[in-house]
Amino acid sequence: MIGDYLGENEDLALKVMHAYVDSFNFQGMEFDEAIRTLLLGFRLPGEAQKIDRIMEKFAERYCKCNPEAFSSADTAYVLAYSVILLNTDAHNPQVKNKMSKAEFLRNNRGINDGKDIPEDYMGALYERIVKNEIKLKEDPLVAPSKQPTNTSKILSLDAILNIVVRKRNDDKALETSDDVIRHMQEQFKAKASKSESVFYPASDVAILRPMVEVCWAPMLAAFSVPLDQSEEEVVTFQCLEGFRYAVHVTSVMCMKTQRDAFLTSLAKFTSLHSAADIKQKNIDAIKAIIAIAEEDGNYLQDAWEHILTCVSRFEHLHLLGEGAPPDATFFAAPQNEAEKSKQGLKSPVLPVLRRKGPGKLQYAAAAARRGSYDSAGVGGHASGVVTTEQMNNLVTNLNMLEQIGSFEMNRIFTRSQNLNSEAIIDFVKALCKVSTEELRSTTDPRVFSLTKIVEIAHYNMNRIRLVWSSIWHVLSEFFITVGCSENLSVAIFAMDSLRQLAMKFLEREELANYNFQNEFMKPFVIVMRKSNAVEIRELIIRCVSQMVLSRVNNVKSGWKIMFMVFTTAATDDHKSIVLLAFETIEKIVREYFPYITETETTTFTDCVNCLIAFTNSRFNQDVSLNAIAFLRFCALKLAEGELGAAGKNKDKDKDKDNKPSKAEGPTFTDKDDHLYFWFPLLVGLSELSFDPRPDIRKSALDILFDTLRFHGHLFSLGLWERVFDSVLFPIFDSVRRAMDPPIEKRESEGLDLEQTEVEVDAWLYETCTLALQLVVDLFVKFYVVVNPLVSKILQLLTGFIKRSHQSLAAIGVAAFVRLINNAGELFSDEKWSEVLLALKEAALETLPDASKIVETAEIQVAQTMQQRGPRAVYFERNESMINLRNRLHYIVADMKSRTAVQLLLVQAANEIYNIHGSRMTATHAMLLLDMLHRIAVHAHSINGDFVLRSKLQKLQSITQFADPPLLRLESESYQVYLTLLQRLPLEKPDLARDVDVESRLVELCEEVLRVYLNTAIAGLPSQETQELSSGWIIPLGSSRRRELTSRGPLVIATLQAISGFKDSFLEKHLKQFFPLLASLISCEHGSGDVLLALSDMFNSWIGPFILKAKC
């Protein structure tokens, strides 16, 4: 009683059953243990549909309690039936050949969303079922002796279970050996020679099979020949009865060949393929066909095709007799002129058919022609002129068909819901084949069977979901084929029929974690992708839109397919389809967003992917911008934890153990489920940063970083790390690849860096600069959480600085300074050391190298000298010269870029100290000072190599370098280094002692003065030369004077720095500086400013010191 009530389809009973099943906690239970626990409280009802509703809810509950067990509730649902079959097979004494473990595993392959459940899991399940039977609760109202023992019989699931798993037919048991047949034939011959024979009633049905196999051929001849030759009513009746019984016997015993032979012969006797020859016995044959369909439908299997073909031909003739317009009037494909002229040939047609209406004559003529049974349609492909006699016979025969009403034919379809679970699938397969043949003709397509497919789908939609899924598997393939038909009218009709079925199907409630709706609506997506007809694609969009807007409360797993349809539409080549689809998406997101994730939170990702597809729309920029705005809305809902909000509220009412959610919102980690939601959204926005449209790029970047900025406080460190690695950093990887080709390609093919810079679009600089600034700001904002990722940020920034591209390097330096300026207050001593060490390493790796320019130029000159020889060799060498020339241009551009980067780094070091110098330790200051000193020394090493400078001067037309090439870099780096050394003792005396500022300063001042003096005398003759000469000193050239003028400010700053030290400093280091100062007096200068500063130094510092010493 309880089981019967729980299985009812009424609202109250369903609610009670759902509440009852939800009261079980199956968490951690094995699958069979959960089934046993459920069945302890009540006895399963005997009606299959009631059992199905209970098992469906059980599967949902089990998957909710064990979300990692299966891919979906569909798997648990199918496995539950499979377990029942195994339980019956293992513990029913009537089953002789028990199911083995290998068979059980084979039968359940692919049930886990196309994949296999782990073999260990299934093997353990098999062992537990075999060892411990699942026993149903006994009915207290029924005596124990009358309790059924066969579980599958109790549940009436024999036919259903054959759908769940593959049938294990023992073919050998069904076959009859040749010896038995030969022996039986001899027995028949012996009996025939006797005058009298005895009839023995069969005690076992198995005896019939060999008997039928022996005598079926003579029986077929005995029924066919008299039926064909005789017109007597009694003979006809007896022959048709013989056919009916023969079909029944062969069908029940699964004798396919014999059954088909009888049924095919009977179908031919209907003469529906040759309407002009129909007689009364043919009408009786049609009635026999109908009787067979009603009585033996469960056993016909693929023989249904013969019956449904007869039904199709009968219906065609019936409509023709009523004068109704043929389907071809509405569905015929467009024809060329030749086909139209053929149809225009006149045939003698009776006035009675002319009154049927214009446009019908050609179809009546076709029906009057005699065709073969195997030809498609009525009349087949028979050709020739139709005679008056044939038309007269046709009129008479059409009237004879009125003996059979259409309702009798329709009864075959309406009673399809009475077929068992296997027979209905065979019926549907046959009907689809017949419909395919009807639609095959381009000149005379018919949709009768197609309309019947819709009807039988409607009639059988209330079958248990397991059976319905098998039915729909057949129908979906059919609708996909017809939906992609070249006949547009037929395809539109098919898609509209599919829409009607979908609307009806969506009236049924779907529980959580199931994929019934998803599977049902797949044809829409496949046809949307395959169809070349714009009208079909637009119709699908309208159909899906109607389903969403009218059945939104019932859509569950169907959301996935709907979003796939709209995603496909987003990439369509026709603007109207894109706009129509986005109009629906806009309404869904605005008004129905809670429904999207009510039971299936995974559909949130489908929605996001759909919106991302629309952001790439090339037809309308407003569509793209609105789609990006909706992504912001989705991010807000995700951050607020509203995915599946409705479902969660229901669970709170049912589960007392649920705790209320925290007001501050959820915390997101790097778990797979959180990544599954966030990453499609964030990665989609990230990829839009490369969109060629400026507004789209800017909007995408704004929303991406706004989302991270507003909701980043909910992210764990693990999730942040994934965001940086997979969302943010790839933006710059793409930029760097675009800007910086592989070194092998640059050098072997001679790519010029300046040319590369010109070829890259300007938007790349803007996007890169903005994105890098936003990344830095984001890191600073959440520094407390993400500070362990500082090494990755530094790697990104130094990667930009090290690039052989001036613009990228400048962006990197600016971002590096931005990071230190904004986050310097938050850095610990360890982080400061890490940051400054990274800056120093970047500076050392970007030191310019002028020697490569000279080496490449010398190779080029050497090859130029060898450009004499055979013509072929000349061209080969000429190509090599072009590569060398291009490589030289690249190396020159690379050195210019490195020089510019070094200048930026010197300025950055100065700015960093100005802002954060007070926070630096001795270690930090030494890193900064060492970097500046290394830059200055390296620049001086190039500037002081006069041999290298002279070679560069010869290449000045190519390099455009001044002489010396790195004078500005050397001067600025020395100047900043000197400034910092001067400030340290004044601002942080303790720190100055720790870093030994005094010795550094003495070394620097001595170095600067020597450099200046070396420059001043570098062009003078040697001592020996001067002794032999007249003693005149050669004046400095103009280029050397300009160099001295450029070095003058640094020398002046150095002299002023020396003057600023105390007397104790002068007394200690006067022996080092005095010779240098004296040489400055005697050397030639580029300007008088150095002499003036030297004069001030002697007057204010050295002079008083000497006078004081004499006193």
mmCIF file of N, CA and C in Angstrom, residues 93-157:
data_model
loop_
_atom_site.group_PDB
_atom_site.id
_atom_site.type_symbol
_atom_site.label_atom_id
_atom_site.label_comp_id
_atom_site.label_asym_id
_atom_site.label_seq_id
_atom_site.Cartn_x
_atom_site.Cartn_y
_atom_site.Cartn_z
ATOM 1 N N PRO A 93 16.055 -19.310 -8.928
ATOM 2 C CA PRO A 93 16.449 -20.699 -9.268
ATOM 3 C C PRO A 93 16.062 -21.107 -10.678
ATOM 4 N N GLN A 94 15.126 -20.377 -11.307
ATOM 5 C CA GLN A 94 14.703 -20.735 -12.660
ATOM 6 C C GLN A 94 15.735 -20.331 -13.709
ATOM 7 N N VAL A 95 16.644 -19.426 -13.336
ATOM 8 C CA VAL A 95 17.677 -18.998 -14.277
ATOM 9 C C VAL A 95 18.834 -19.976 -14.195
ATOM 10 N N LYS A 96 19.066 -20.693 -15.278
ATOM 11 C CA LYS A 96 20.087 -21.727 -15.279
ATOM 12 C C LYS A 96 21.477 -21.139 -15.538
ATOM 13 N N ASN A 97 21.573 -20.298 -16.567
ATOM 14 C CA ASN A 97 22.866 -19.718 -16.922
ATOM 15 C C ASN A 97 23.005 -18.359 -16.233
ATOM 16 N N LYS A 98 23.742 -18.347 -15.150
ATOM 17 C CA LYS A 98 23.888 -17.133 -14.359
ATOM 18 C C LYS A 98 24.804 -16.118 -15.060
ATOM 19 N N MET A 99 24.515 -14.855 -14.801
ATOM 20 C CA MET A 99 25.328 -13.789 -15.358
ATOM 21 C C MET A 99 26.700 -13.766 -14.674
ATOM 22 N N SER A 100 27.752 -13.761 -15.463
ATOM 23 C CA SER A 100 29.109 -13.707 -14.910
ATOM 24 C C SER A 100 29.505 -12.258 -14.648
ATOM 25 N N LYS A 101 30.608 -12.117 -13.913
ATOM 26 C CA LYS A 101 31.091 -10.765 -13.627
ATOM 27 C C LYS A 101 31.491 -10.055 -14.922
ATOM 28 N N ALA A 102 32.110 -10.780 -15.840
ATOM 29 C CA ALA A 102 32.516 -10.171 -17.119
ATOM 30 C C ALA A 102 31.309 -9.674 -17.893
ATOM 31 N N GLU A 103 30.221 -10.452 -17.874
ATOM 32 C CA GLU A 103 29.000 -10.027 -18.564
ATOM 33 C C GLU A 103 28.398 -8.802 -17.886
ATOM 34 N N PHE A 104 28.411 -8.794 -16.569
ATOM 35 C CA PHE A 104 27.880 -7.638 -15.834
ATOM 36 C C PHE A 104 28.675 -6.376 -16.166
ATOM 37 N N LEU A 105 29.979 -6.498 -16.242
ATOM 38 C CA LEU A 105 30.805 -5.347 -16.600
ATOM 39 C C LEU A 105 30.545 -4.907 -18.036
ATOM 40 N N ARG A 106 30.436 -5.902 -18.933
ATOM 41 C CA ARG A 106 30.193 -5.581 -20.338
ATOM 42 C C ARG A 106 28.840 -4.914 -20.540
ATOM 43 N N ASN A 107 27.844 -5.391 -19.810
ATOM 44 C CA ASN A 107 26.499 -4.831 -19.960
ATOM 45 C C ASN A 107 26.404 -3.378 -19.508
ATOM 46 N N ASN A 108 27.325 -2.959 -18.641
ATOM 47 C CA ASN A 108 27.243 -1.607 -18.090
ATOM 48 C C ASN A 108 28.341 -0.687 -18.600
ATOM 49 N N ARG A 109 28.892 -1.026 -19.727
ATOM 50 C CA ARG A 109 29.907 -0.150 -20.307
ATOM 51 C C ARG A 109 29.284 1.123 -20.866
ATOM 52 N N GLY A 110 29.959 2.230 -20.624
ATOM 53 C CA GLY A 110 29.541 3.503 -21.204
ATOM 54 C C GLY A 110 28.350 4.159 -20.558
ATOM 55 N N ILE A 111 27.896 3.659 -19.395
ATOM 56 C CA ILE A 111 26.694 4.255 -18.792
ATOM 57 C C ILE A 111 27.033 5.502 -17.974
ATOM 58 N N ASN A 112 28.309 5.748 -17.730
ATOM 59 C CA ASN A 112 28.715 6.912 -16.932
ATOM 60 C C ASN A 112 29.061 8.057 -17.867
ATOM 61 N N ASP A 113 28.034 8.616 -18.499
ATOM 62 C CA ASP A 113 28.197 9.720 -19.446
ATOM 63 C C ASP A 113 29.177 9.341 -20.556
ATOM 64 N N GLY A 114 28.996 8.134 -21.092
ATOM 65 C CA GLY A 114 29.835 7.663 -22.173
ATOM 66 C C GLY A 114 31.105 6.976 -21.731
ATOM 67 N N LYS A 115 31.396 7.020 -20.451
ATOM 68 C CA LYS A 115 32.597 6.377 -19.920
ATOM 69 C C LYS A 115 32.211 5.186 -19.056
ATOM 70 N N ASP A 116 33.191 4.371 -18.757
ATOM 71 C CA ASP A 116 32.951 3.201 -17.917
ATOM 72 C C ASP A 116 33.118 3.543 -16.446
ATOM 73 N N ILE A 117 32.252 2.966 -15.612
ATOM 74 C CA ILE A 117 32.467 3.044 -14.175
ATOM 75 C C ILE A 117 33.692 2.189 -13.855
ATOM 76 N N PRO A 118 34.548 2.595 -12.914
ATOM 77 C CA PRO A 118 35.752 1.812 -12.609
ATOM 78 C C PRO A 118 35.459 0.341 -12.384
ATOM 79 N N GLU A 119 36.301 -0.500 -12.953
ATOM 80 C CA GLU A 119 36.072 -1.942 -12.907
ATOM 81 C C GLU A 119 36.083 -2.472 -11.480
ATOM 82 N N ASP A 120 36.934 -1.909 -10.634
ATOM 83 C CA ASP A 120 36.990 -2.364 -9.236
ATOM 84 C C ASP A 120 35.665 -2.094 -8.527
ATOM 85 N N TYR A 121 35.096 -0.927 -8.794
ATOM 86 C CA TYR A 121 33.821 -0.570 -8.169
ATOM 87 C C TYR A 121 32.721 -1.532 -8.611
ATOM 88 N N MET A 122 32.645 -1.782 -9.922
ATOM 89 C CA MET A 122 31.598 -2.650 -10.444
ATOM 90 C C MET A 122 31.816 -4.099 -10.011
ATOM 91 N N GLY A 123 33.072 -4.514 -9.935
ATOM 92 C CA GLY A 123 33.345 -5.882 -9.491
ATOM 93 C C GLY A 123 32.925 -6.109 -8.052
ATOM 94 N N ALA A 124 33.212 -5.131 -7.189
ATOM 95 C CA ALA A 124 32.806 -5.256 -5.787
ATOM 96 C C ALA A 124 31.288 -5.238 -5.657
ATOM 97 N N LEU A 125 30.627 -4.406 -6.476
ATOM 98 C CA LEU A 125 29.163 -4.361 -6.456
ATOM 99 C C LEU A 125 28.587 -5.713 -6.870
ATOM 100 N N TYR A 126 29.158 -6.314 -7.894
ATOM 101 C CA TYR A 126 28.704 -7.628 -8.361
ATOM 102 C C TYR A 126 28.824 -8.667 -7.244
ATOM 103 N N GLU A 127 29.957 -8.680 -6.594
ATOM 104 C CA GLU A 127 30.185 -9.670 -5.541
ATOM 105 C C GLU A 127 29.183 -9.511 -4.398
ATOM 106 N N ARG A 128 28.899 -8.283 -4.021
ATOM 107 C CA ARG A 128 27.973 -8.066 -2.898
ATOM 108 C C ARG A 128 26.556 -8.494 -3.261
ATOM 109 N N ILE A 129 26.132 -8.237 -4.491
ATOM 110 C CA ILE A 129 24.778 -8.613 -4.904
ATOM 111 C C ILE A 129 24.655 -10.133 -4.973
ATOM 112 N N VAL A 130 25.660 -10.782 -5.523
ATOM 113 C CA VAL A 130 25.611 -12.238 -5.674
ATOM 114 C C VAL A 130 25.601 -12.924 -4.308
ATOM 115 N N LYS A 131 26.357 -12.396 -3.373
ATOM 116 C CA LYS A 131 26.452 -13.021 -2.061
ATOM 117 C C LYS A 131 25.269 -12.686 -1.158
ATOM 118 N N ASN A 132 24.685 -11.518 -1.361
ATOM 119 C CA ASN A 132 23.631 -11.058 -0.457
ATOM 120 C C ASN A 132 22.462 -10.514 -1.281
ATOM 121 N N GLU A 133 21.399 -11.279 -1.371
ATOM 122 C CA GLU A 133 20.249 -10.912 -2.184
ATOM 123 C C GLU A 133 19.553 -9.665 -1.636
ATOM 124 N N ILE A 134 19.106 -8.812 -2.536
ATOM 125 C CA ILE A 134 18.265 -7.682 -2.153
ATOM 126 C C ILE A 134 16.835 -8.201 -2.062
ATOM 127 N N LYS A 135 16.322 -8.293 -0.863
ATOM 128 C CA LYS A 135 14.986 -8.844 -0.659
ATOM 129 C C LYS A 135 13.982 -7.720 -0.442
ATOM 130 N N LEU A 136 12.852 -7.871 -1.117
ATOM 131 C CA LEU A 136 11.795 -6.874 -0.974
ATOM 132 C C LEU A 136 11.043 -7.083 0.328
ATOM 133 N N LYS A 137 10.555 -6.002 0.885
ATOM 134 C CA LYS A 137 9.751 -6.089 2.103
ATOM 135 C C LYS A 137 8.461 -6.838 1.784
ATOM 136 N N GLU A 138 8.093 -7.786 2.643
ATOM 137 C CA GLU A 138 6.897 -8.582 2.414
ATOM 138 C C GLU A 138 5.651 -7.756 2.678
ATOM 139 N N ASP A 139 4.613 -8.067 1.900
ATOM 140 C CA ASP A 139 3.326 -7.385 2.059
ATOM 141 C C ASP A 139 2.566 -8.044 3.209
ATOM 142 N N PRO A 140 2.270 -7.340 4.305
ATOM 143 C CA PRO A 140 1.587 -7.956 5.457
ATOM 144 C C PRO A 140 0.174 -8.400 5.141
ATOM 145 N N LEU A 141 -0.410 -7.902 4.048
ATOM 146 C CA LEU A 141 -1.794 -8.252 3.711
ATOM 147 C C LEU A 141 -1.873 -9.512 2.852
ATOM 148 N N VAL A 142 -0.709 -10.036 2.447
ATOM 149 C CA VAL A 142 -0.688 -11.217 1.583
ATOM 150 C C VAL A 142 -0.020 -12.353 2.346
ATOM 151 N N ALA A 143 -0.581 -13.556 2.217
ATOM 152 C CA ALA A 143 -0.035 -14.718 2.911
ATOM 153 C C ALA A 143 1.380 -15.004 2.417
ATOM 154 N N PRO A 144 2.296 -15.444 3.327
ATOM 155 C CA PRO A 144 3.685 -15.698 2.912
ATOM 156 C C PRO A 144 3.802 -16.694 1.787
ATOM 157 N N SER A 145 2.923 -17.685 1.762
ATOM 158 C CA SER A 145 3.014 -18.701 0.711
ATOM 159 C C SER A 145 2.702 -18.143 -0.661
ATOM 160 N N LYS A 146 1.990 -17.007 -0.682
ATOM 161 C CA LYS A 146 1.608 -16.412 -1.966
ATOM 162 C C LYS A 146 2.506 -15.250 -2.369
ATOM 163 N N GLN A 147 3.559 -14.977 -1.548
ATOM 164 C CA GLN A 147 4.470 -13.889 -1.902
ATOM 165 C C GLN A 147 5.272 -14.271 -3.142
ATOM 166 N N PRO A 148 5.319 -13.417 -4.172
ATOM 167 C CA PRO A 148 6.133 -13.722 -5.355
ATOM 168 C C PRO A 148 7.608 -13.769 -4.987
ATOM 169 N N THR A 149 8.324 -14.642 -5.678
ATOM 170 C CA THR A 149 9.752 -14.792 -5.395
ATOM 171 C C THR A 149 10.644 -14.224 -6.488
ATOM 172 N N ASN A 150 10.124 -14.046 -7.682
ATOM 173 C CA ASN A 150 10.930 -13.526 -8.783
ATOM 174 C C ASN A 150 10.847 -12.005 -8.792
ATOM 175 N N THR A 151 11.946 -11.355 -8.471
ATOM 176 C CA THR A 151 11.931 -9.895 -8.345
ATOM 177 C C THR A 151 11.527 -9.208 -9.629
ATOM 178 N N SER A 152 12.059 -9.676 -10.757
ATOM 179 C CA SER A 152 11.735 -9.013 -12.013
ATOM 180 C C SER A 152 10.278 -9.196 -12.384
ATOM 181 N N LYS A 153 9.692 -10.352 -12.031
ATOM 182 C CA LYS A 153 8.263 -10.546 -12.275
ATOM 183 C C LYS A 153 7.442 -9.650 -11.366
ATOM 184 N N ILE A 154 7.916 -9.514 -10.108
ATOM 185 C CA ILE A 154 7.210 -8.629 -9.181
ATOM 186 C C ILE A 154 7.167 -7.217 -9.731
ATOM 187 N N LEU A 155 8.266 -6.805 -10.292
ATOM 188 C CA LEU A 155 8.364 -5.417 -10.747
ATOM 189 C C LEU A 155 7.883 -5.229 -12.179
ATOM 190 N N SER A 156 7.541 -6.297 -12.851
ATOM 191 C CA SER A 156 7.090 -6.225 -14.254
ATOM 192 C C SER A 156 8.125 -5.524 -15.121
ATOM 193 N N LEU A 157 9.386 -5.888 -14.918
ATOM 194 C CA LEU A 157 10.448 -5.147 -15.594
ATOM 195 C C LEU A 157 11.212 -5.987 -16.611
#
